[in-house]
Short mmCIF file of C-alpha atoms and ligand atoms in Angstrom, two decimals:
data_model
loop_
_atom_site.label_atom_id
_atom_site.label_comp_id
_atom_site.label_asym_id
_atom_site.label_seq_id
_atom_site.Cartn_x
_atom_site.Cartn_y
_atom_site.Cartn_z
CA MET A 27 119.58 91.44 104.18
CA GLU A 28 116.60 91.23 101.44
CA GLU A 29 115.09 93.83 103.89
CA LEU A 30 117.85 95.85 103.51
CA MET A 31 118.06 95.96 99.84
CA ARG A 32 114.39 95.95 99.36
CA ASN A 33 114.64 99.04 101.28
CA VAL A 34 117.82 100.80 99.51
CA PHE A 35 115.90 100.02 96.24
CA LEU A 36 112.56 101.63 97.45
CA TYR A 37 114.67 104.91 98.65
CA LEU A 38 116.68 104.90 95.16
CA SER A 39 113.46 104.97 93.72
CA LYS A 40 112.21 108.23 95.16
CA ASN A 41 115.48 109.90 93.97
CA GLN A 42 114.80 113.21 92.21
CA GLY A 43 118.42 113.95 90.55
CA LEU A 44 118.77 110.06 89.63
CA ASN A 45 115.20 109.74 88.04
CA HIS A 46 115.77 113.56 85.69
CA ALA A 47 119.60 111.93 84.89
CA ALA A 48 117.50 108.18 83.52
CA LYS A 49 115.28 110.53 81.86
CA LYS A 50 117.99 111.53 79.57
CA TRP A 51 119.85 107.96 78.90
CA GLY A 52 117.26 106.14 77.61
CA LEU A 53 116.73 102.01 78.45
CA ARG A 54 119.54 101.31 80.48
CA PHE A 55 120.44 98.88 82.61
CA GLY A 56 118.77 96.01 81.59
CA ALA A 57 115.89 98.04 82.56
CA SER A 58 114.26 96.92 79.05
CA ARG A 59 112.89 93.19 81.12
CA PHE A 60 110.20 95.39 82.25
CA VAL A 61 109.99 98.11 80.44
CA ALA A 62 108.41 97.92 76.89
CA GLY A 63 110.07 100.53 75.19
CA MET A 64 110.47 104.14 75.24
CA THR A 65 107.46 105.34 72.37
CA ILE A 66 103.87 104.73 72.09
CA PRO A 67 104.77 102.59 68.45
CA ASP A 68 107.03 100.64 71.00
CA ALA A 69 103.87 100.04 73.28
CA ILE A 70 101.84 99.04 70.68
CA ARG A 71 104.07 96.78 69.33
CA ALA A 72 104.64 94.86 73.10
CA VAL A 73 100.60 94.82 73.46
CA ASN A 74 100.54 93.12 69.84
CA ASP A 75 102.71 90.49 70.59
CA LEU A 76 101.20 90.11 74.29
CA ASN A 77 97.78 90.29 71.97
CA ARG A 78 98.77 87.44 69.72
CA LYS A 79 99.32 85.14 72.85
CA GLY A 80 95.23 85.32 73.70
CA ILE A 81 96.27 88.02 76.64
CA VAL A 82 94.90 91.37 76.88
CA ALA A 83 97.12 95.20 78.29
CA THR A 84 97.08 97.93 80.28
CA LEU A 85 99.51 100.51 78.46
CA ASP A 86 101.17 102.53 80.92
CA HIS A 87 103.07 105.98 80.06
CA LEU A 88 105.88 106.13 83.46
CA GLY A 89 105.47 109.42 84.80
CA GLU A 90 104.84 110.04 88.47
CA PHE A 91 105.31 112.79 91.53
CA VAL A 92 105.52 115.23 88.10
CA THR A 93 106.94 118.93 89.69
CA SER A 94 105.42 121.38 86.35
CA ARG A 95 101.78 122.08 85.18
CA GLU A 96 104.02 121.64 81.71
CA GLU A 97 104.76 118.27 82.72
CA ALA A 98 101.92 117.29 83.79
CA ASN A 99 99.80 118.57 81.25
CA GLU A 100 102.26 117.07 78.45
CA SER A 101 101.71 113.32 80.83
CA ALA A 102 97.59 114.17 80.19
CA ASP A 103 98.27 114.37 76.43
CA TYR A 104 100.70 111.30 76.56
CA CYS A 105 97.76 109.57 78.25
CA ILE A 106 95.09 110.60 75.30
CA ARG A 107 97.21 110.15 72.48
CA THR A 108 98.34 106.87 73.82
CA LEU A 109 94.45 106.10 73.80
CA ASP A 110 93.81 106.76 70.26
CA ALA A 111 96.69 104.94 69.56
CA ILE A 112 94.93 102.19 71.45
CA ALA A 113 91.79 102.01 69.15
CA ASP A 114 93.77 103.11 65.37
CA ALA A 115 95.69 99.79 66.11
CA GLY A 116 92.59 98.10 66.72
CA VAL A 117 94.67 96.66 69.84
CA LYS A 118 93.30 94.62 73.49
CA SER A 119 94.13 97.88 76.30
CA ASN A 120 93.27 99.45 78.40
CA LEU A 121 95.51 102.61 79.87
CA SER A 122 96.67 102.89 83.91
CA LEU A 123 97.64 105.81 84.90
CA LYS A 124 99.57 107.69 88.58
CA LEU A 125 97.93 111.18 89.67
CA THR A 126 100.82 112.75 90.36
CA GLN A 127 101.95 112.47 87.18
CA LEU A 128 98.94 114.58 86.05
CA GLY A 129 99.46 117.08 88.84
CA LEU A 130 98.45 115.76 91.56
CA ASP A 131 100.86 117.26 94.26
CA ILE A 132 100.91 120.30 92.64
CA ASP A 133 97.19 121.01 92.48
CA LYS A 134 94.38 118.95 92.68
CA ASN A 135 91.81 120.90 90.22
CA LEU A 136 95.14 120.80 87.66
CA CYS A 137 94.92 116.92 88.30
CA MET A 138 91.26 116.65 87.65
CA ARG A 139 90.96 119.02 84.76
CA ASN A 140 94.00 116.24 83.12
CA MET A 141 91.78 113.32 83.85
CA ARG A 142 88.68 114.50 82.84
CA ARG A 143 90.15 114.91 79.51
CA ILE A 144 91.61 111.75 78.92
CA LEU A 145 88.71 109.90 80.19
CA ASP A 146 86.81 112.25 77.89
CA VAL A 147 88.83 110.21 74.87
CA ALA A 148 88.36 106.88 76.79
CA GLN A 149 85.20 107.01 77.12
CA SER A 150 85.10 108.39 72.45
CA HIS A 151 87.13 104.87 71.82
CA ASP A 152 84.43 102.69 75.00
CA ASN A 153 88.15 102.13 76.74
CA PHE A 154 88.44 102.20 80.29
CA VAL A 155 90.96 104.61 82.78
CA ARG A 156 92.93 102.87 85.89
CA ILE A 157 94.22 104.79 88.31
CA ASP A 158 96.97 103.23 90.23
CA MET A 159 97.62 103.60 93.84
CA GLU A 160 100.85 105.60 95.49
CA ASP A 161 102.13 105.79 98.35
CA TYR A 162 100.22 105.56 101.48
CA ALA A 163 100.26 109.72 101.51
CA HIS A 164 98.50 110.48 98.32
CA ASN A 165 95.59 107.42 99.46
CA GLU A 166 92.87 109.28 100.64
CA VAL A 167 93.31 112.07 97.75
CA THR A 168 93.17 109.32 95.13
CA ILE A 169 90.15 106.96 96.50
CA SER A 170 88.33 110.60 96.71
CA ILE A 171 89.16 111.40 93.36
CA PHE A 172 88.08 108.07 91.57
CA LYS A 173 84.68 108.08 93.86
CA GLU A 174 83.73 111.63 91.66
CA LEU A 175 85.12 110.70 88.66
CA ARG A 176 83.16 106.86 88.79
CA ARG A 177 79.83 108.92 89.50
CA GLU A 178 81.07 110.68 86.39
CA TYR A 179 82.60 108.04 83.95
CA GLY A 180 80.51 105.23 85.24
CA LYS A 181 82.46 102.87 83.60
CA HIS A 182 85.32 104.29 81.91
CA VAL A 183 87.15 104.42 85.15
CA GLY A 184 88.92 101.74 87.75
CA LEU A 185 91.45 102.22 90.83
CA VAL A 186 93.88 99.79 92.52
CA LEU A 187 93.60 99.41 95.96
CA GLN A 188 96.66 97.64 97.54
CA ALA A 189 96.28 94.70 100.32
CA TYR A 190 99.10 96.01 103.04
CA LEU A 191 98.00 98.56 104.29
CA TYR A 192 94.97 98.07 107.32
CA LYS A 193 92.80 100.37 106.06
CA THR A 194 92.14 99.09 102.53
CA GLU A 195 89.77 96.13 104.28
CA LYS A 196 87.50 99.19 105.14
CA ASP A 197 87.94 101.00 102.41
CA ILE A 198 86.20 97.89 99.42
CA ASP A 199 83.86 97.89 102.37
CA ASP A 200 82.68 101.59 101.70
CA LEU A 201 83.12 101.25 97.99
CA HIS A 202 80.78 98.97 97.48
CA GLU A 203 78.30 101.29 96.76
CA PHE A 204 80.04 102.86 93.55
CA ARG A 205 80.01 98.96 92.54
CA PRO A 206 84.12 99.57 91.66
CA ASN A 207 86.36 97.59 89.30
CA LEU A 208 89.59 97.09 91.43
CA ARG A 209 93.00 96.13 90.92
CA LEU A 210 94.05 94.06 93.96
CA VAL A 211 97.34 94.84 94.59
CA LYS A 212 100.24 93.15 97.47
CA GLY A 213 101.13 97.17 97.77
CA ALA A 214 105.32 98.06 96.22
CA TYR A 215 105.80 101.49 98.39
CA LYS A 216 107.74 101.35 101.53
CA GLU A 217 105.78 102.62 103.99
CA PRO A 218 105.34 102.64 107.52
CA LYS A 219 104.58 100.07 110.66
CA GLU A 220 101.64 102.82 111.62
CA VAL A 221 99.74 102.45 108.48
CA ALA A 222 100.75 99.01 106.78
CA PHE A 223 101.64 95.53 107.97
CA PRO A 224 105.01 95.17 108.77
CA LEU A 225 104.75 90.73 107.93
CA LYS A 226 104.79 89.75 104.32
CA THR A 227 102.29 86.71 106.06
CA ASP A 228 100.33 89.11 107.16
CA VAL A 229 100.32 90.98 103.68
CA ASP A 230 98.90 88.25 102.02
CA LYS A 231 96.61 86.72 103.86
CA ASN A 232 95.01 90.38 104.21
CA PHE A 233 95.33 90.17 100.32
CA ILE A 234 93.01 86.92 100.28
CA LYS A 235 91.06 87.89 102.53
CA ILE A 236 90.24 91.41 100.57
CA ILE A 237 89.97 89.68 97.32
CA GLU A 238 87.28 87.52 98.48
CA LYS A 239 85.40 89.95 100.42
CA HIS A 240 85.46 91.84 96.95
CA LEU A 241 84.70 89.12 94.89
CA LEU A 242 81.28 87.90 96.98
CA LEU A 243 80.17 91.66 97.16
CA GLY A 244 79.86 91.01 93.05
CA ASN A 245 82.43 93.36 91.79
CA TYR A 246 84.70 92.85 89.75
CA ALA A 247 88.42 92.41 90.50
CA ALA A 248 91.49 92.32 88.60
CA VAL A 249 94.04 90.00 90.58
CA ALA A 250 97.12 91.86 90.14
CA THR A 251 100.54 89.49 91.25
CA HIS A 252 102.21 86.87 90.53
CA ASP A 253 102.43 84.60 93.40
CA GLU A 254 101.31 81.06 92.53
CA ALA A 255 99.18 80.01 96.00
CA VAL A 256 97.34 83.46 95.35
CA ILE A 257 96.84 82.55 91.79
CA GLN A 258 95.14 79.08 92.95
CA HIS A 259 93.26 79.52 95.79
CA VAL A 260 91.07 82.25 93.68
CA LYS A 261 90.83 79.89 90.75
CA ALA A 262 89.61 77.19 93.50
CA PHE A 263 87.17 79.65 95.28
CA THR A 264 85.49 81.34 92.41
CA GLU A 265 84.85 78.06 91.59
CA LYS A 266 83.78 76.31 94.45
CA HIS A 267 81.35 79.95 95.41
CA ASN A 268 80.67 80.13 91.56
CA ILE A 269 81.78 83.85 90.89
CA PRO A 270 82.25 83.55 86.59
CA ARG A 271 84.70 84.50 84.61
CA SER A 272 83.42 87.77 83.70
CA GLN A 273 83.88 88.38 87.03
CA PHE A 274 87.23 89.18 87.41
CA GLU A 275 91.03 88.46 85.22
CA PHE A 276 94.96 88.34 86.48
CA GLN A 277 97.03 90.95 85.26
CA MET A 278 100.70 90.27 86.26
CA LEU A 279 103.20 93.02 84.56
CA TYR A 280 105.55 93.02 81.99
CA GLY A 281 108.62 90.25 81.36
CA ILE A 282 107.66 88.16 84.91
CA ARG A 283 106.44 85.52 85.07
CA THR A 284 105.39 85.18 81.49
CA GLY A 285 105.45 81.50 80.99
CA LEU A 286 102.60 81.52 83.76
CA GLN A 287 100.83 84.64 81.81
CA GLU A 288 101.04 82.06 78.84
CA GLN A 289 99.01 79.53 80.48
CA LEU A 290 96.43 81.31 82.83
CA ALA A 291 95.31 82.85 79.04
CA LYS A 292 95.08 78.75 77.27
CA GLU A 293 93.09 77.78 80.28
CA GLY A 294 90.45 80.72 79.70
CA TYR A 295 91.27 83.03 81.93
CA THR A 296 92.02 87.06 80.99
CA MET A 297 95.48 87.79 82.33
CA ARG A 298 95.82 91.13 81.48
CA VAL A 299 99.46 92.45 81.38
CA TYR A 300 100.86 95.64 82.22
CA VAL A 301 102.74 97.13 79.49
CA PRO A 302 105.28 100.22 80.76
CA TYR A 303 106.48 102.48 78.13
CA GLY A 304 108.15 106.19 78.99
CA ASN A 305 111.54 107.55 79.44
CA ASP A 306 110.30 108.16 82.84
CA TRP A 307 111.34 104.36 83.55
CA TYR A 308 113.60 104.99 86.94
CA GLY A 309 111.25 104.56 89.82
CA TYR A 310 109.43 101.44 88.31
CA PHE A 311 112.79 99.73 88.17
CA MET A 312 114.07 100.88 91.11
CA ARG A 313 110.45 99.31 92.98
CA ARG A 314 110.81 95.64 90.31
CA LEU A 315 114.23 95.37 91.42
CA ALA A 316 113.01 96.32 95.95
CA GLU A 317 110.97 93.00 94.68
CA ARG A 318 112.79 91.13 94.22
CA PRO A 319 116.70 91.28 94.84
CA ALA A 320 117.67 88.33 92.34
CA ASN A 321 117.28 91.11 89.46
CA VAL A 322 119.91 92.97 90.07
CA ALA A 323 121.80 90.28 89.00
CA PHE A 324 120.24 91.43 85.54
CA VAL A 325 121.13 94.58 86.82
CA ILE A 326 124.82 94.15 87.03
CA LYS A 327 125.23 91.53 83.53
CA SER A 328 123.58 94.87 81.58
CA MET A 329 126.32 96.42 83.29
CA PHE A 330 128.76 95.00 81.42
CA LYS A 331 127.04 94.24 78.44
CA ASN A 332 128.46 96.55 75.43
P1 LIG B 2 105.15 88.81 95.81
O1 LIG B 2 105.27 87.62 96.84
O2 LIG B 2 105.60 90.10 96.14
O3 LIG B 2 105.62 87.67 94.51
C1 LIG B 2 105.26 86.27 94.15
C2 LIG B 2 106.33 85.61 93.13
O4 LIG B 2 106.78 86.70 91.91
C3 LIG B 2 107.99 85.66 93.32
O5 LIG B 2 108.50 85.01 94.30
C4 LIG B 2 108.55 86.09 92.16
O6 LIG B 2 108.44 84.68 91.44
C5 LIG B 2 107.66 86.44 91.09
N1 LIG B 2 107.39 88.24 91.14
C6 LIG B 2 107.57 88.88 92.38
N2 LIG B 2 108.38 90.20 91.43
C7 LIG B 2 108.84 89.99 91.39
C8 LIG B 2 109.57 90.59 90.06
N3 LIG B 2 109.52 92.59 90.33
N4 LIG B 2 110.78 90.76 89.31
C9 LIG B 2 110.33 88.90 88.99
N5 LIG B 2 109.94 88.54 89.80
C10 LIG B 2 108.70 88.66 90.95
N6 LIG B 2 101.83 98.02 93.73
C11 LIG B 2 101.19 99.49 94.02
O7 LIG B 2 101.34 99.80 94.98
N7 LIG B 2 101.07 100.90 93.69
C12 LIG B 2 100.24 99.84 92.14
O8 LIG B 2 99.09 100.62 91.63
C13 LIG B 2 100.02 98.41 91.02
N8 LIG B 2 99.96 97.70 90.33
C14 LIG B 2 100.06 96.40 89.91
C15 LIG B 2 99.44 96.43 88.54
C16 LIG B 2 99.62 94.72 88.17
C17 LIG B 2 99.16 94.37 87.25
C18 LIG B 2 100.64 94.14 88.60
C19 LIG B 2 101.02 92.82 88.60
C20 LIG B 2 101.00 94.84 90.20
C21 LIG B 2 100.91 95.93 90.97
N9 LIG B 2 101.51 96.44 91.86
C22 LIG B 2 101.10 98.24 92.22
C23 LIG B 2 102.87 96.01 92.69
C24 LIG B 2 102.10 94.83 93.66
O9 LIG B 2 101.77 96.04 94.88
C25 LIG B 2 103.79 94.54 93.71
O10 LIG B 2 104.52 95.35 94.76
C26 LIG B 2 104.36 93.05 93.49
O11 LIG B 2 103.07 92.57 92.05
C27 LIG B 2 104.70 92.86 93.80
O12 LIG B 2 104.26 91.83 94.61
P2 LIG B 2 103.08 89.95 94.57
O13 LIG B 2 102.15 89.45 94.67
O14 LIG B 2 103.81 89.61 92.65
O15 LIG B 2 103.99 89.09 95.41
#
């Protein structure tokens, strides 16, 4: 039953009609539990609240799979305005984004131009931009764009790799020469068994394997998970191998396991929360529901609220 619900929500996450309609609705169906608001001031307010608790952030102006040049350029403008707002407000946050939001599916050159515009601004503020990893169809091109931008912008750009893909262990080796700053995650999209571990237990095992590998190679890891067993393992592993806390951080999503977020920050770990905002909330929200069918209860309750 759980697998069926997961598949339904992952299928719905790609529905363009509903995605379009949702942009006009405003945050609905309990989405405000996972999305900080619609505007940049909403987002900065949420980051300020986190910073007061000793938690840093990464802001994500929601958007993905855009199909027009105008939309792609507008998205890039939003990313730039977000970086400027972070600098103006003096809050502790970097930026996360998706390449399909910047026009990757329309024209790779358009996407590269947008990325360079954003990274020029990030560099001028001495900030950092992380490229989220999307579905498997975009995996190789995302990695190749990251390599090119890493050569040009160095420490100002990072990438995400997903433990559910068989290829990720090899990608970690191949990327080592770039000394990459990687966010490591389990993976959020629906992928066939030809490319991704179908069993969650295998994904969990590979997650630990790639985290350990990346850390032992001496590279920076953002361990992005709400899985307490993994977090405990990383704490013990880094202590055992004398890996300094400056070489890794924990990341979680806005609105999920907030108590654990605060606890890790209190223990002195760098705790970064991914704070999404904007009107393109639909796909992101559907993936959060797919991860945890229990979240659907929030949706149902919110539908009966005024
Ligand atoms: P799970 O085993 O799924 O969950 C462990 C426990 O966490 C659950 O038992 C539950 O208590 C809690 N939990 C997990 N998800 C939820 C939820 N939605 N609601 C409530 N509780 C929950 N994926 C990508 O494919 N590409 C990316 O670029 C990407 N970026 C991410 C950035 C961050 C900061 C984080 C935290 C995740 C990101 N993800 C990304 C999503 C990731 O791949 C997983 O889908 C997601 O984190 C759930 O897996 P988990 O590691 O928390 O472990």
